[in-house]
Amino acid sequence: MKYKSDYSLDKEAIRILRSNEWGGYTLPTQKLYPYQWNWDSMFISLGLAQFDINRAWLEIESLFNSQWENGMAAHIIFRNKAPTYFPGPEVWGTNQDPPTSGCSQPPIAATIVLKIYKMNKIIGRSYLDNIFIKLYKWHKWFHTMRVISGGHAIAITHPWESGRDNSPDWDEAIEKINTKEELIFTRLDLSHVDKSMRPSDSEYNKYIYLLEYGKKTGWDHAHITREGPFAVADPGINFILLRANKDLLSIAEILNKDVHKVEIKKWLAYSEDAANYLWSDTLKAYVARNIRNNLYSTGISNVSFLSYYANLNKSENEDDHYSTLIKFIKNTKYCIPSFDSKHHKFNPIKYWRGPVWIIINYMIAEGLSNYGLNDISNKIRSDVRNLIKKNGFYEYYNPLNGRGLGGNNFSWTAAIWLAWASDS
Ligand code: 9WN
C-alpha cells in the first residue's frame, strides 16, 4: 500500500472538514452521524483553527448556544432533520430549543478553547468572556449533578455520555439492568456500518431503555445520577474534566475571575480524590467503577492513561502505572488499543472494545510529552501517522492490522491530522 504525502493529506483533511460543515457547525461524518456532537465538535474546532480561526470560534459558540439552563452542554444537538440517525430528537423528548439529547459528553472544550485562544490572542480575547461563563456552568453541572453524596468521582449515567459507548467498562452495570420487556425500535447505524464493528442489539436495547428512563424523569439529572439504573465512574470523563479545570483556571486568570478561581480550585482537589477512587491495585491502572456497588471493571481501557493528559499529581502508583502503559502499548502492532488486547473481551474491530481511536491517542501522547516521556509519545504519534497515511480518515482502526473501521471521511480524524499528526 502506498503512503500518501503529508501535503496531499492536509488538503484531503481540509476538504473533509469543509464538506461535513453544515452552516456554523460540523458533522462527525455524513449519514452515520448527521448532527452536531459535543466532543467531536471541539476536536473539529482545533482542526479548523489550523486554517480558519474565526470559523473555529464559531464552531465552539454554536455548541454552547444550545447549553441547558442547568449548565449541561448536551451530547447531540439536532439542528436539522436527518432521517438517517436513530434515536433522533423526538425520541429524546428534551424540549430544548434547538432540540438536544438528554446527556452530556467528555468536557474537552475548555482545553481546546485555551489552545485556540493562544494561537491568536487578539481574536481569541473577544470570545473569551462569553465562553468562560458557559464552560464554568458546564463544569459546575458535572461537579453537582454527576456525583453522589460522599464521593467526588464523576459518574456517567448513560454509556453514550462517556463517548466510549460499548466499552467493556460498562458490561457489569449494563448486564444488571433489567429491561423487562423487549423495546421496539429500528437501529439505523447498521445500514451504514457492518454490525461486526458496532454495539450489539442487546446493548442498544439497554441504551434505549436508559434514554426512556431519563425521559420519564423529565430529564432530572440529579435524580438520574442518584437513583437511576446506571451510574459508573469513568476514568475518561474524570481525567478529561481534571485537565479541563486546569485550563479553565488559566482562562479565569486571564480574565481576573477571582471568585470563580476559588471554586475551580476546589474542583481540582475533588478530581485528585476521584483518581484515588479509580485506582485499582489489582490491575495497576485507573479503572471504571460502578458507583452503586463499587465494583471495578475487569480490564484496562486506553483512558487509564489520560492521567498523563490530566497531569495528575505524582503519586505512589506512578511506577506501576507506567509499567502497565508499556505492556499495553507493546502488545499490538498499532497503539493504543481501546481495551487490553490480552483480556478475553478484547475485539480488534468492535468499536470501543479494542480498536484504536485517534482522539484518545492524541490526548495521551500530549500528556506523556508534558511528562517528558517523549519516546512513547513519539511512538503514538508515529502510529497515528501510519494509520492515516496508509488507510485514510476513518472513525477508528484495527490495532492488529491497521485497517480503517466505522465511518469514513471522519471529521475528528481529519482535525487531529491537521492539528497534530501532519508534519507540514
Ligand atoms: C452515540 C460521533 C459519536 C462520538 C462517540 C462515538 C459514537 C454515537 C453512536 O459517535 O457515538 O453518541 O451513535 O454510536 O462513540 O464518541 O462522539 O462521532
Short mmCIF file of C-alpha atoms and ligand atoms in Angstrom, two decimals:
data_model
loop_
_atom_site.label_atom_id
_atom_site.label_comp_id
_atom_site.label_asym_id
_atom_site.label_seq_id
_atom_site.Cartn_x
_atom_site.Cartn_y
_atom_site.Cartn_z
CA MET A 1 0.00 0.00 0.00
CA LYS A 2 1.34 3.43 -0.98
CA TYR A 3 1.71 6.05 1.74
CA LYS A 4 0.28 9.48 0.87
CA SER A 5 2.31 12.65 1.35
CA ASP A 6 1.54 14.96 4.25
CA TYR A 7 0.69 17.76 1.86
CA SER A 8 -1.95 15.77 -0.03
CA LEU A 9 -3.41 14.55 3.27
CA ASP A 10 -3.59 18.13 4.56
CA LYS A 11 -5.65 19.02 1.51
CA GLU A 12 -7.87 15.99 1.98
CA ALA A 13 -8.38 16.75 5.68
CA ILE A 14 -9.47 20.31 4.89
CA ARG A 15 -11.81 19.00 2.21
CA ILE A 16 -13.39 16.58 4.72
CA LEU A 17 -13.93 19.32 7.31
CA ARG A 18 -15.40 21.67 4.72
CA SER A 19 -17.70 19.04 3.24
CA ASN A 20 -19.02 17.97 6.67
CA GLU A 21 -19.78 21.60 7.50
CA TRP A 22 -23.46 22.33 7.83
CA GLY A 23 -23.68 26.11 8.33
CA GLY A 24 -21.91 27.05 11.57
CA TYR A 25 -21.38 23.53 12.84
CA THR A 26 -19.75 20.36 11.55
CA LEU A 27 -20.99 16.77 11.39
CA PRO A 28 -18.72 13.91 12.56
CA THR A 29 -19.48 12.19 9.25
CA GLN A 30 -22.41 12.15 6.86
CA LYS A 31 -25.33 9.71 7.19
CA LEU A 32 -24.00 7.74 10.20
CA TYR A 33 -23.84 10.84 12.46
CA PRO A 34 -25.81 13.63 10.74
CA TYR A 35 -25.93 16.12 13.66
CA GLN A 36 -23.56 18.12 15.87
CA TRP A 37 -21.83 16.01 18.54
CA ASN A 38 -20.27 17.67 21.56
CA TRP A 39 -16.67 16.44 21.81
CA ASP A 40 -16.42 15.84 18.06
CA SER A 41 -17.22 19.49 17.51
CA MET A 42 -14.46 20.59 19.89
CA PHE A 43 -11.77 18.43 18.26
CA ILE A 44 -13.07 19.72 14.93
CA SER A 45 -12.65 23.33 16.07
CA LEU A 46 -9.00 22.59 16.81
CA GLY A 47 -8.64 21.31 13.23
CA LEU A 48 -10.49 24.31 11.80
CA ALA A 49 -8.24 26.66 13.79
CA GLN A 50 -5.28 25.49 11.70
CA PHE A 51 -6.68 27.21 8.61
CA ASP A 52 -9.68 29.37 9.65
CA ILE A 53 -9.57 30.55 13.24
CA ASN A 54 -12.80 32.56 13.13
CA ARG A 55 -14.65 29.50 11.88
CA ALA A 56 -13.15 27.54 14.79
CA TRP A 57 -14.63 30.00 17.30
CA LEU A 58 -17.97 29.80 15.52
CA GLU A 59 -17.95 26.02 15.97
CA ILE A 60 -17.38 26.47 19.72
CA GLU A 61 -20.06 29.14 20.04
CA SER A 62 -22.57 27.02 18.16
CA LEU A 63 -22.13 24.14 20.62
CA PHE A 64 -22.71 26.39 23.62
CA ASN A 65 -25.70 28.15 22.05
CA SER A 66 -27.62 25.01 22.90
CA GLN A 67 -26.49 24.84 26.55
CA TRP A 68 -29.22 23.91 29.02
CA GLU A 69 -30.42 26.28 31.73
CA ASN A 70 -28.91 23.93 34.34
CA GLY A 71 -25.47 24.18 32.67
CA MET A 72 -25.33 20.93 30.73
CA ALA A 73 -23.81 21.01 27.24
CA ALA A 74 -25.64 18.17 25.52
CA HIS A 75 -24.03 15.31 23.67
CA ILE A 76 -26.00 15.80 20.42
CA ILE A 77 -27.61 18.96 19.03
CA PHE A 78 -30.31 18.27 16.48
CA ARG A 79 -30.41 21.37 14.32
CA ASN A 80 -31.72 19.82 11.14
CA LYS A 81 -33.96 16.92 10.23
CA ALA A 82 -31.95 13.81 9.39
CA PRO A 83 -33.79 10.55 8.90
CA THR A 84 -30.55 8.50 8.77
CA TYR A 85 -29.95 8.50 12.56
CA PHE A 86 -31.71 6.83 15.46
CA PRO A 87 -32.54 7.95 18.16
CA GLY A 88 -33.49 11.40 16.86
CA PRO A 89 -34.91 14.43 18.73
CA GLU A 90 -38.47 13.11 19.06
CA VAL A 91 -37.20 10.00 20.88
CA TRP A 92 -35.12 12.03 23.36
CA GLY A 93 -38.00 14.44 24.05
CA THR A 94 -35.90 17.00 25.93
CA ASN A 95 -38.00 20.06 24.97
CA GLN A 96 -34.89 22.14 24.31
CA ASP A 97 -34.57 24.73 21.56
CA PRO A 98 -32.69 23.68 19.48
CA PRO A 99 -33.56 20.08 20.36
CA THR A 100 -30.77 18.11 22.03
CA SER A 101 -30.11 14.73 23.57
CA GLY A 102 -30.53 14.40 27.36
CA CYS A 103 -26.98 13.56 28.47
CA SER A 104 -23.55 15.12 28.03
CA GLN A 105 -20.13 14.04 26.72
CA PRO A 106 -16.46 14.36 27.78
CA PRO A 107 -15.76 18.06 28.54
CA ILE A 108 -12.72 18.75 26.39
CA ALA A 109 -14.00 22.21 25.40
CA ALA A 110 -12.10 24.32 27.98
CA THR A 111 -8.79 22.76 26.94
CA ILE A 112 -9.49 23.40 23.27
CA VAL A 113 -10.66 26.96 23.97
CA LEU A 114 -7.39 27.76 25.75
CA LYS A 115 -5.35 26.27 22.90
CA ILE A 116 -7.21 28.24 20.24
CA TYR A 117 -7.01 31.42 22.30
CA LYS A 118 -3.23 31.02 22.49
CA MET A 119 -3.00 30.63 18.71
CA ASN A 120 -4.28 34.20 18.25
CA LYS A 121 -4.86 36.14 21.45
CA ILE A 122 -6.30 39.22 19.78
CA ILE A 123 -9.07 37.32 18.02
CA GLY A 124 -9.48 34.92 20.96
CA ARG A 125 -9.87 37.65 23.58
CA SER A 126 -13.13 38.83 22.02
CA TYR A 127 -14.71 35.41 22.54
CA LEU A 128 -13.25 34.53 25.91
CA ASP A 129 -15.58 36.31 28.41
CA ASN A 130 -18.71 34.89 26.91
CA ILE A 131 -17.39 31.34 26.59
CA PHE A 132 -15.77 31.29 30.05
CA ILE A 133 -19.09 31.61 31.89
CA LYS A 134 -20.59 28.83 29.80
CA LEU A 135 -17.68 26.49 30.43
CA TYR A 136 -17.82 27.31 34.14
CA LYS A 137 -21.54 26.48 34.31
CA TRP A 138 -20.97 23.20 32.49
CA HIS A 139 -18.14 22.09 34.77
CA LYS A 140 -20.27 23.02 37.76
CA TRP A 141 -23.04 20.84 36.36
CA PHE A 142 -20.64 17.85 36.35
CA HIS A 143 -19.49 18.54 39.91
CA THR A 144 -23.03 18.86 41.24
CA MET A 145 -25.29 16.76 39.00
CA ARG A 146 -22.99 13.83 38.27
CA VAL A 147 -21.72 12.95 41.77
CA ILE A 148 -23.38 11.12 44.60
CA SER A 149 -23.04 12.37 48.15
CA GLY A 150 -19.87 11.33 49.89
CA GLY A 151 -17.91 10.95 46.64
CA HIS A 152 -16.19 13.15 44.12
CA ALA A 153 -15.89 10.77 41.18
CA ILE A 154 -17.97 11.94 38.23
CA ALA A 155 -20.46 9.30 37.13
CA ILE A 156 -21.81 8.76 33.66
CA THR A 157 -25.47 7.79 33.61
CA HIS A 158 -25.53 6.53 30.04
CA PRO A 159 -22.70 4.80 28.12
CA TRP A 160 -23.14 7.49 25.44
CA GLU A 161 -22.09 10.11 27.98
CA SER A 162 -18.59 8.61 28.17
CA GLY A 163 -18.16 8.80 24.39
CA ARG A 164 -16.99 5.14 24.65
CA ASP A 165 -20.36 3.56 24.09
CA ASN A 166 -19.83 -0.21 24.25
CA SER A 167 -16.60 -0.35 26.24
CA PRO A 168 -16.35 -3.50 28.41
CA ASP A 169 -16.07 -0.96 31.25
CA TRP A 170 -19.88 -0.79 31.37
CA ASP A 171 -20.63 -4.52 30.93
CA GLU A 172 -21.28 -5.37 34.57
CA ALA A 173 -23.59 -2.38 35.16
CA ILE A 174 -25.32 -2.81 31.79
CA GLU A 175 -25.96 -6.52 32.36
CA LYS A 176 -27.62 -5.74 35.68
CA ILE A 177 -30.24 -3.51 34.06
CA ASN A 178 -33.45 -5.43 33.89
CA THR A 179 -35.27 -4.09 30.84
CA LYS A 180 -38.24 -6.41 31.48
CA GLU A 181 -39.77 -6.11 28.03
CA GLU A 182 -38.13 -6.01 24.61
CA LEU A 183 -38.30 -2.42 23.30
CA ILE A 184 -39.49 -1.91 19.74
CA PHE A 185 -37.24 0.25 17.58
CA THR A 186 -35.19 0.04 14.40
CA ARG A 187 -31.47 0.66 14.50
CA LEU A 188 -30.21 2.79 11.61
CA ASP A 189 -26.48 2.59 12.33
CA LEU A 190 -26.36 -0.90 10.82
CA SER A 191 -27.41 0.42 7.42
CA HIS A 192 -24.17 2.44 7.33
CA VAL A 193 -21.59 0.23 9.09
CA ASP A 194 -21.20 -3.54 9.33
CA LYS A 195 -22.64 -4.95 12.53
CA SER A 196 -19.37 -6.66 13.46
CA MET A 197 -17.97 -3.17 14.14
CA ARG A 198 -20.92 -1.82 16.16
CA PRO A 199 -22.54 -2.45 19.59
CA SER A 200 -24.84 -5.47 19.88
CA ASP A 201 -28.66 -5.38 19.77
CA SER A 202 -28.82 -6.24 23.43
CA GLU A 203 -26.57 -3.25 24.23
CA TYR A 204 -28.76 -0.99 22.08
CA ASN A 205 -31.82 -2.22 23.93
CA LYS A 206 -30.20 -1.06 27.19
CA TYR A 207 -29.18 2.28 25.64
CA ILE A 208 -32.76 2.98 24.64
CA TYR A 209 -34.08 1.75 27.98
CA LEU A 210 -31.79 4.24 29.77
CA LEU A 211 -32.92 7.00 27.44
CA GLU A 212 -36.60 6.24 28.17
CA TYR A 213 -35.83 6.18 31.90
CA GLY A 214 -34.27 9.67 31.71
CA LYS A 215 -37.21 10.96 29.69
CA LYS A 216 -39.69 9.66 32.30
CA THR A 217 -37.93 11.70 35.00
CA GLY A 218 -38.34 14.83 32.83
CA TRP A 219 -34.53 14.76 32.41
CA ASP A 220 -33.98 15.41 36.10
CA HIS A 221 -30.21 14.92 36.06
CA ALA A 222 -29.71 14.90 39.83
CA HIS A 223 -32.35 12.21 40.20
CA ILE A 224 -30.94 10.12 37.32
CA THR A 225 -27.48 10.14 38.91
CA ARG A 226 -28.71 9.32 42.41
CA GLU A 227 -31.47 6.81 41.66
CA GLY A 228 -31.16 5.72 38.02
CA PRO A 229 -30.32 2.26 36.70
CA PHE A 230 -26.77 3.10 35.58
CA ALA A 231 -24.07 5.22 37.26
CA VAL A 232 -20.44 4.35 36.60
CA ALA A 233 -17.35 6.43 37.35
CA ASP A 234 -15.37 6.72 34.13
CA PRO A 235 -11.63 7.45 34.17
CA GLY A 236 -12.11 9.12 30.76
CA ILE A 237 -14.55 11.80 31.93
CA ASN A 238 -12.76 12.26 35.26
CA PHE A 239 -9.33 12.86 33.72
CA ILE A 240 -10.65 15.00 30.88
CA LEU A 241 -12.52 17.15 33.39
CA LEU A 242 -9.48 17.43 35.63
CA ARG A 243 -7.42 18.70 32.73
CA ALA A 244 -10.26 20.97 31.57
CA ASN A 245 -10.49 22.51 35.05
CA LYS A 246 -6.77 23.30 34.97
CA ASP A 247 -7.28 25.05 31.64
CA LEU A 248 -10.42 26.78 32.91
CA LEU A 249 -8.35 28.10 35.82
CA SER A 250 -5.83 29.54 33.33
CA ILE A 251 -8.69 31.24 31.49
CA ALA A 252 -10.04 32.57 34.80
CA GLU A 253 -6.57 34.03 35.47
CA ILE A 254 -6.50 35.76 32.10
CA LEU A 255 -9.93 37.25 32.82
CA ASN A 256 -9.27 38.03 36.52
CA LYS A 257 -12.23 35.96 37.68
CA ASP A 258 -11.13 35.67 41.30
CA VAL A 259 -14.37 34.30 42.72
CA HIS A 260 -14.55 31.58 40.08
CA LYS A 261 -10.92 30.66 40.68
CA VAL A 262 -11.69 29.69 44.27
CA GLU A 263 -14.43 27.32 43.13
CA ILE A 264 -12.34 25.78 40.30
CA LYS A 265 -9.51 25.05 42.76
CA LYS A 266 -11.98 23.09 44.88
CA TRP A 267 -12.99 21.05 41.85
CA LEU A 268 -9.34 20.28 41.15
CA ALA A 269 -8.93 18.85 44.65
CA TYR A 270 -12.11 16.78 44.19
CA SER A 271 -10.76 15.29 40.96
CA GLU A 272 -7.47 14.25 42.57
CA ASP A 273 -9.61 12.46 45.13
CA ALA A 274 -11.67 10.81 42.36
CA ALA A 275 -8.44 9.48 40.80
CA ASN A 276 -7.67 7.64 44.05
CA TYR A 277 -11.12 6.07 43.93
CA LEU A 278 -10.46 4.81 40.38
CA TRP A 279 -7.04 3.32 41.06
CA SER A 280 -7.07 -0.50 41.04
CA ASP A 281 -4.24 -2.14 42.91
CA THR A 282 -5.09 -5.42 41.21
CA LEU A 283 -4.87 -4.12 37.64
CA LYS A 284 -2.31 -1.39 38.39
CA ALA A 285 -4.33 1.11 36.39
CA TYR A 286 -7.18 3.64 36.68
CA VAL A 287 -10.30 1.60 36.05
CA ALA A 288 -14.03 2.32 35.68
CA ARG A 289 -16.05 1.68 38.84
CA ASN A 290 -19.75 1.11 39.32
CA ILE A 291 -20.85 3.80 41.79
CA ARG A 292 -23.74 1.69 43.06
CA ASN A 293 -21.66 -1.28 44.27
CA ASN A 294 -18.05 0.00 43.96
CA LEU A 295 -17.11 -2.89 41.65
CA TYR A 296 -14.20 -2.28 39.27
CA SER A 297 -14.25 -3.14 35.57
CA THR A 298 -12.40 -6.40 34.92
CA GLY A 299 -9.98 -4.89 32.38
CA ILE A 300 -7.97 -1.82 31.44
CA SER A 301 -9.06 0.74 28.84
CA ASN A 302 -6.90 3.27 27.00
CA VAL A 303 -8.43 6.08 29.10
CA SER A 304 -6.46 4.93 32.15
CA PHE A 305 -3.52 6.74 30.54
CA LEU A 306 -5.39 10.01 30.30
CA SER A 307 -3.99 10.52 33.80
CA TYR A 308 -0.94 11.90 31.94
CA TYR A 309 -3.12 14.28 29.96
CA ALA A 310 -4.75 15.38 33.23
CA ASN A 311 -1.26 15.97 34.62
CA LEU A 312 -2.34 14.16 37.75
CA ASN A 313 -0.24 14.87 40.82
CA LYS A 314 2.57 12.34 41.10
CA SER A 315 1.59 9.50 43.40
CA GLU A 316 2.92 6.22 44.74
CA ASN A 317 1.15 4.47 41.82
CA GLU A 318 3.29 6.24 39.25
CA ASP A 319 5.82 3.47 38.55
CA ASP A 320 3.22 0.70 38.44
CA HIS A 321 1.06 2.67 36.06
CA TYR A 322 3.98 3.37 33.78
CA SER A 323 4.80 -0.36 33.58
CA THR A 324 1.16 -1.05 32.72
CA LEU A 325 1.35 1.50 29.92
CA ILE A 326 4.47 -0.05 28.43
CA LYS A 327 2.88 -3.51 28.33
CA PHE A 328 -0.37 -2.16 26.96
CA ILE A 329 1.38 -0.37 24.11
CA LYS A 330 3.71 -3.22 23.16
CA ASN A 331 1.07 -5.86 22.59
CA THR A 332 -0.46 -4.62 19.34
CA LYS A 333 1.09 -3.55 16.05
CA TYR A 334 -0.58 -0.14 16.31
CA CYS A 335 -1.12 1.52 19.65
CA ILE A 336 -3.16 2.34 21.68
CA PRO A 337 -5.95 -0.26 21.65
CA SER A 338 -9.09 0.96 23.40
CA PHE A 339 -9.14 -2.17 25.55
CA ASP A 340 -6.42 -4.50 26.83
CA SER A 341 -5.50 -6.84 23.96
CA LYS A 342 -4.69 -9.65 26.43
CA HIS A 343 -8.16 -9.59 28.00
CA HIS A 344 -10.73 -12.12 26.83
CA LYS A 345 -13.17 -9.31 25.95
CA PHE A 346 -10.76 -7.65 23.52
CA ASN A 347 -12.14 -7.42 19.98
CA PRO A 348 -9.96 -5.61 17.40
CA ILE A 349 -12.83 -4.41 15.22
CA LYS A 350 -15.72 -3.82 17.61
CA TYR A 351 -15.95 -0.12 18.33
CA TRP A 352 -14.71 0.65 21.88
CA ARG A 353 -13.76 -2.96 22.70
CA GLY A 354 -10.33 -2.89 21.05
CA PRO A 355 -9.87 -0.53 18.08
CA VAL A 356 -7.53 2.48 18.14
CA TRP A 357 -9.25 5.86 18.46
CA ILE A 358 -7.06 8.71 17.22
CA ILE A 359 -8.52 11.35 19.54
CA ILE A 360 -7.62 9.37 22.64
CA ASN A 361 -4.14 8.73 21.26
CA TYR A 362 -3.69 12.44 20.71
CA MET A 363 -4.62 13.34 24.28
CA ILE A 364 -2.46 10.62 25.84
CA ALA A 365 0.55 11.49 23.67
CA GLU A 366 0.25 15.16 24.59
CA GLY A 367 0.11 14.22 28.26
CA LEU A 368 3.14 11.94 28.00
CA SER A 369 5.24 14.58 26.31
CA ASN A 370 4.35 17.05 29.09
CA TYR A 371 5.79 14.46 31.49
CA GLY A 372 8.96 14.28 29.39
CA LEU A 373 8.10 10.75 28.20
CA ASN A 374 8.91 11.66 24.62
CA ASP A 375 9.81 8.22 23.28
CA ILE A 376 6.37 6.76 23.93
CA SER A 377 4.66 9.96 22.90
CA ASN A 378 6.53 9.89 19.58
CA LYS A 379 5.72 6.22 19.05
CA ILE A 380 1.98 7.00 19.50
CA ARG A 381 2.18 9.86 17.03
CA SER A 382 4.09 7.80 14.51
CA ASP A 383 1.46 5.03 14.71
CA VAL A 384 -1.29 7.58 14.13
CA ARG A 385 0.57 8.96 11.11
CA ASN A 386 0.96 5.50 9.63
CA LEU A 387 -2.68 4.60 10.23
CA ILE A 388 -3.89 7.71 8.43
CA LYS A 389 -1.28 7.69 5.68
CA LYS A 390 -1.97 4.09 4.81
CA ASN A 391 -5.73 3.90 5.29
CA GLY A 392 -7.25 7.39 5.24
CA PHE A 393 -9.53 9.23 7.64
CA TYR A 394 -11.59 6.60 9.45
CA GLU A 395 -13.56 6.70 12.67
CA TYR A 396 -11.37 4.03 14.34
CA TYR A 397 -8.72 1.46 13.31
CA ASN A 398 -7.87 -2.20 13.86
CA PRO A 399 -4.82 -2.24 16.20
CA LEU A 400 -3.59 -5.55 14.75
CA ASN A 401 -3.50 -4.72 11.03
CA GLY A 402 -4.32 -1.00 10.83
CA ARG A 403 -7.50 -1.39 8.76
CA GLY A 404 -9.85 1.63 8.90
CA LEU A 405 -13.22 0.89 10.56
CA GLY A 406 -16.61 2.51 11.12
CA GLY A 407 -17.39 5.79 9.34
CA ASN A 408 -15.11 7.20 6.64
CA ASN A 409 -14.25 10.85 5.85
CA PHE A 410 -14.34 11.32 9.58
CA SER A 411 -14.09 14.88 10.85
CA TRP A 412 -12.21 14.40 14.12
CA THR A 413 -9.58 12.25 12.44
CA ALA A 414 -9.09 14.96 9.80
CA ALA A 415 -8.91 17.59 12.55
CA ILE A 416 -6.32 15.72 14.60
CA TRP A 417 -4.29 15.13 11.47
CA LEU A 418 -4.12 18.88 10.81
CA ALA A 419 -3.58 19.93 14.42
CA TRP A 420 -1.05 17.31 15.48
CA ALA A 421 -0.16 14.38 13.23
CA SER A 422 0.79 16.16 9.98
CA ASP A 423 4.43 17.17 9.58
CA SER A 424 3.64 20.01 7.17
C1 9WN B 1 -23.60 7.96 20.13
C2 9WN B 1 -19.98 10.81 16.97
C3 9WN B 1 -20.08 9.87 18.17
C4 9WN B 1 -18.88 10.02 19.12
C5 9WN B 1 -18.84 8.91 20.17
C6 9WN B 1 -18.95 7.56 19.47
C7 9WN B 1 -20.21 7.49 18.61
C8 9WN B 1 -22.69 7.67 18.94
C9 9WN B 1 -23.24 6.45 18.20
O1 9WN B 1 -20.19 8.54 17.67
O2 9WN B 1 -21.34 7.52 19.45
O3 9WN B 1 -23.22 9.13 20.76
O4 9WN B 1 -24.38 6.53 17.74
O5 9WN B 1 -22.54 5.45 18.06
O6 9WN B 1 -18.89 6.52 20.39
O7 9WN B 1 -17.67 9.01 20.93
O8 9WN B 1 -18.92 11.26 19.75
O9 9WN B 1 -18.74 10.63 16.34
#
